Coordinates of C-alpha atoms in Angstrom, one line a residue:
X1 CA 92.6 83.3 115.4
X2 CA 92.3 86.7 116.6
X3 CA 95.5 88.9 115.0
X4 CA 96.2 92.3 115.5
X5 CA 97.0 94.4 112.4
X6 CA 99.9 97.1 112.7
X7 CA 99.8 98.7 109.5
X8 CA 103.4 100.6 109.7
X9 CA 103.6 104.5 109.2
X10 CA 104.8 104.0 105.6
X11 CA 101.7 101.6 104.5
X12 CA 99.2 103.7 106.9
X13 CA 100.4 107.2 105.0
X14 CA 101.6 105.6 101.4
X15 CA 100.1 102.6 100.8
X16 CA 96.8 102.0 102.5
X17 CA 95.8 99.4 100.1
X18 CA 98.4 96.8 101.4
X19 CA 96.7 97.2 105.0
X20 CA 93.3 96.8 103.1
X21 CA 94.6 93.7 101.4
X22 CA 96.0 92.0 104.6
X23 CA 92.6 92.5 106.6
X24 CA 90.6 91.0 103.3
X25 CA 93.3 88.2 103.2
X26 CA 93.2 87.5 107.0
X27 CA 89.3 87.8 107.2
X28 CA 88.8 85.5 103.9
X29 CA 91.1 82.8 105.8
X30 CA 88.3 82.7 108.7
X31 CA 90.2 85.3 111.0
X32 CA 89.2 87.7 113.3
X33 CA 91.3 91.2 112.7
X34 CA 91.4 93.9 115.4
X35 CA 93.2 97.2 115.0
X36 CA 94.4 99.3 117.6
X37 CA 94.1 102.9 117.3
X38 CA 96.8 104.1 119.8
X39 CA 99.7 102.4 117.2
X40 CA 102.4 104.7 116.2
X41 CA 105.6 103.9 114.9
X42 CA 107.9 100.9 115.4
X43 CA 110.7 103.1 115.9
X44 CA 112.6 101.7 112.7
X45 CA 114.0 104.7 111.3
X46 CA 115.5 105.8 114.6
X47 CA 117.3 102.2 115.2
X48 CA 118.7 101.6 111.8
X49 CA 120.2 105.1 112.2
X50 CA 121.6 104.2 115.5
X51 CA 119.9 106.5 117.5
X52 CA 119.2 104.0 120.2
X53 CA 118.6 106.7 123.2
X54 CA 115.7 108.5 120.9
X55 CA 114.2 105.1 120.0
X56 CA 113.4 104.1 123.7
X57 CA 110.1 106.3 124.0
X58 CA 109.0 104.8 120.4
X59 CA 109.9 101.8 121.8
X60 CA 108.1 101.9 125.0
X61 CA 105.1 103.5 123.3
X62 CA 105.1 100.6 120.9
X63 CA 105.0 98.0 124.2
X64 CA 102.4 99.9 126.0
X65 CA 100.4 99.8 122.9
X66 CA 100.5 95.9 122.5
X67 CA 101.5 94.5 125.5
X68 CA 98.1 94.8 127.4
X69 CA 96.4 92.8 124.7
X70 CA 98.8 89.8 124.5
X71 CA 96.3 87.5 126.4
X72 CA 93.5 88.2 124.0
X73 CA 95.1 87.9 120.8
X74 CA 97.1 85.3 118.8
X75 CA 99.7 87.6 117.2
X76 CA 100.6 90.8 115.9
X77 CA 100.7 91.0 112.4
X78 CA 102.9 93.5 110.2
X79 CA 102.9 93.5 106.4
X80 CA 106.8 94.3 106.5
X81 CA 109.8 92.7 106.8
X82 CA 111.7 95.7 107.9
X83 CA 109.1 96.9 110.7
X84 CA 108.5 93.1 112.0
X85 CA 112.4 92.7 112.0
X86 CA 112.7 96.0 114.2
X87 CA 110.3 94.7 116.6
X88 CA 112.1 91.4 117.0
X89 CA 115.4 92.3 116.5
X90 CA 115.9 95.7 118.0
X91 CA 113.6 96.5 120.3
X92 CA 115.0 94.6 123.0
X93 CA 118.6 95.7 122.0
X94 CA 117.1 99.3 122.8
X95 CA 115.9 98.4 126.3
X96 CA 119.3 97.3 126.8
X97 CA 120.6 100.3 125.7
X98 CA 118.6 102.2 127.9
X99 CA 119.3 100.1 131.0
X100 CA 115.6 99.2 131.3
X101 CA 115.4 95.6 132.2
X102 CA 111.9 95.7 132.5
X103 CA 111.1 97.1 129.4
X104 CA 113.6 94.3 127.8
X105 CA 111.2 91.8 129.2
X106 CA 108.1 93.3 127.9
X107 CA 109.3 93.8 124.8
X108 CA 110.5 90.2 124.3
X109 CA 107.1 89.4 125.2
X110 CA 105.3 91.7 122.4
X111 CA 108.0 90.5 120.0
X112 CA 107.7 86.9 120.4
X113 CA 103.5 87.4 119.3
X114 CA 104.9 89.5 116.1
X115 CA 104.9 88.1 112.9
X116 CA 105.5 89.4 108.9
X117 CA 102.7 88.2 107.0
X118 CA 104.1 85.4 105.2
X119 CA 105.6 84.1 108.2
X120 CA 102.1 84.1 109.5
X121 CA 100.6 82.4 106.9
X122 CA 103.0 79.6 106.5
X123 CA 104.6 79.0 110.2
X124 CA 101.3 79.7 112.5
X125 CA 98.5 79.2 109.8
X126 CA 100.3 76.4 108.0
X127 CA 98.9 77.3 105.0
X128 CA 100.6 78.0 101.4
X129 CA 97.4 78.1 99.3
X130 CA 95.5 81.1 100.3
X131 CA 92.6 80.8 97.5
X132 CA 94.5 83.6 95.2
X133 CA 94.0 84.2 91.8
X134 CA 96.4 86.7 89.8
X135 CA 96.7 85.6 86.2
X136 CA 100.0 87.8 85.6
X137 CA 103.6 87.2 85.6
X138 CA 106.0 88.7 88.4
X139 CA 109.5 88.6 89.8
X140 CA 110.0 88.5 93.8
X141 CA 112.3 90.9 95.3
X142 CA 113.3 89.6 98.6
X143 CA 113.9 92.9 101.0
X144 CA 117.1 93.1 103.3
X145 CA 115.1 93.0 106.6
X146 CA 113.0 90.0 105.7
X147 CA 116.0 88.1 104.2
X148 CA 118.5 88.9 106.7
X149 CA 117.1 89.9 110.1
X150 CA 114.1 87.6 110.1
X151 CA 115.2 85.3 107.7
X152 CA 112.0 84.5 105.7
X153 CA 113.4 82.1 102.8
X154 CA 111.5 81.0 100.7
X155 CA 107.9 81.2 102.7
X156 CA 106.9 84.2 100.1
X157 CA 107.8 82.1 97.2
X158 CA 106.2 79.5 98.4
X159 CA 103.0 81.3 98.7
X160 CA 103.1 83.2 95.2
X161 CA 103.9 79.8 93.6
X162 CA 100.5 78.6 95.1
X163 CA 98.6 81.2 93.3
X164 CA 96.6 80.2 90.3
X165 CA 97.4 81.6 87.2
X166 CA 100.5 83.2 88.1
X167 CA 103.7 83.1 86.6
X168 CA 107.1 83.5 88.9
X169 CA 110.0 84.3 87.1
X170 CA 113.5 84.8 88.9
X171 CA 115.1 87.9 89.4
X172 CA 118.5 88.4 89.0
X173 CA 120.9 89.4 91.8
X174 CA 117.8 89.2 93.6
X175 CA 119.9 89.1 97.0
X176 CA 121.3 92.9 96.4
X177 CA 119.7 96.0 98.1
X178 CA 117.5 98.2 95.9
X179 CA 118.9 101.1 97.7
X180 CA 116.0 102.2 99.8
X181 CA 117.3 102.2 103.6
X182 CA 115.0 104.4 105.4
X183 CA 117.3 107.4 105.8
X184 CA 120.2 105.9 103.7
X185 CA 118.0 107.2 100.6
X186 CA 118.4 110.5 101.3
X187 CA 122.0 110.9 103.1
X188 CA 123.3 109.1 100.2
X189 CA 121.1 109.7 97.6
X190 CA 123.6 109.2 94.5
X191 CA 124.3 105.9 95.9
X192 CA 120.8 105.0 96.6
X193 CA 119.9 105.7 92.8
X194 CA 122.9 103.6 91.5
X195 CA 121.7 100.7 93.3
X196 CA 118.0 100.8 92.5
X197 CA 119.0 101.6 89.0
X198 CA 120.5 98.2 89.0
X199 CA 117.5 96.5 91.0
X200 CA 115.1 98.1 88.1
X201 CA 117.3 96.8 85.2
X202 CA 116.7 93.5 86.5
X203 CA 113.5 94.0 87.3
X204 CA 112.8 94.8 83.5
X205 CA 115.3 91.7 82.3
X206 CA 112.7 89.3 83.5
X207 CA 110.0 90.4 81.4
X208 CA 107.5 90.3 84.4
X209 CA 104.5 92.4 84.3
X210 CA 105.1 93.1 88.2
X211 CA 107.9 93.1 90.7
X212 CA 106.1 91.6 94.2
X213 CA 108.1 92.4 97.6
X214 CA 106.8 92.3 101.1
X215 CA 107.9 95.6 102.3
X216 CA 105.9 99.0 100.6
X217 CA 108.7 101.2 101.0
X218 CA 111.2 99.2 98.8
X219 CA 108.6 98.6 96.5
X220 CA 107.9 102.5 96.7
X221 CA 111.7 102.9 95.8
X222 CA 111.9 100.5 92.9
X223 CA 108.2 101.2 91.5
X224 CA 109.4 105.0 91.5
X225 CA 112.5 104.2 89.5
X226 CA 110.7 102.1 86.8
X227 CA 107.9 104.6 86.3
X228 CA 110.8 107.7 85.8
X229 CA 112.3 105.1 83.4
X230 CA 109.2 104.6 81.9
X231 CA 109.4 100.7 82.2
X232 CA 106.4 98.4 82.1
X233 CA 106.7 96.5 85.3
X234 CA 104.3 97.6 87.9
X235 CA 105.2 96.9 92.0
X236 CA 102.8 95.2 94.2
X237 CA 102.9 94.1 97.4
X238 CA 102.7 90.6 98.5
X239 CA 99.4 91.0 100.6
X240 CA 97.8 92.6 97.5
X241 CA 98.6 89.1 95.2
X242 CA 96.9 86.8 98.0
X243 CA 94.3 89.0 98.7
X244 CA 93.2 88.7 95.2
X245 CA 90.5 86.2 94.0
X246 CA 88.5 85.3 90.9
X247 CA 85.8 87.1 92.5
X248 CA 87.4 90.2 93.5
X249 CA 90.5 90.6 91.6
X250 CA 93.8 92.9 92.3
X251 CA 92.8 96.6 90.6
X252 CA 95.9 97.9 88.9
X253 CA 95.2 101.3 90.0
X254 CA 96.0 100.1 93.9
X255 CA 99.8 99.4 92.9
X256 CA 102.5 101.1 94.8
X257 CA 104.1 104.0 92.4
X258 CA 103.3 101.8 89.7
X259 CA 102.5 103.2 86.0
X260 CA 98.6 102.8 86.7
X261 CA 99.0 105.0 89.9

């Protein structure tokens, strides 16, 4: 298949190794990965805060970037449940709010081909064992958008459990938010810090070496708290684990705000 990679703003700036891992994984599975250099933001920061009017030009730019290539690609993949959730759940709402029926129709066509990474692997490629090797203990944090908007369910865990050498440990209160929420963590910093403090404590309680998620933003938040507390677990993106093999193992220095970063 021919897959178009949308890296997302945060991955591009803060966690480029996640994008590299996504490409490595998809190419190892035999797929062609293309990258449209015109890509910018999906508009999630605007829509999550309720600025639909301001989000409309961003959504229009996103659609203008990807719609022309829909006939030449099989899917658009995003290594982010939150950004994929924005495209699938909010772009049409933004167009409706703007009273732009044409944009709404175009956004629907683009969103129909947009997938979060675990969705692409399990639902489109029909695989759970991607040939990965990761001889470490991990605990999985299901991010809010992936769980509540995209409803990815057990897909990431199925992928993790199929990894050779891995030990997946259950995370207490896994369905609670880590407190990031984009601008929420800035506008409500005390509440956000209380939430990530609880999340970090639950991660530590598992005794796992790594906390894994499908969103670099949440991992940045959790990993930052763990590091500031001097806690042992490191944060790693699902794509990085799935891209790791015996021949090319994961490098700890690529953790997202982990102790080795």
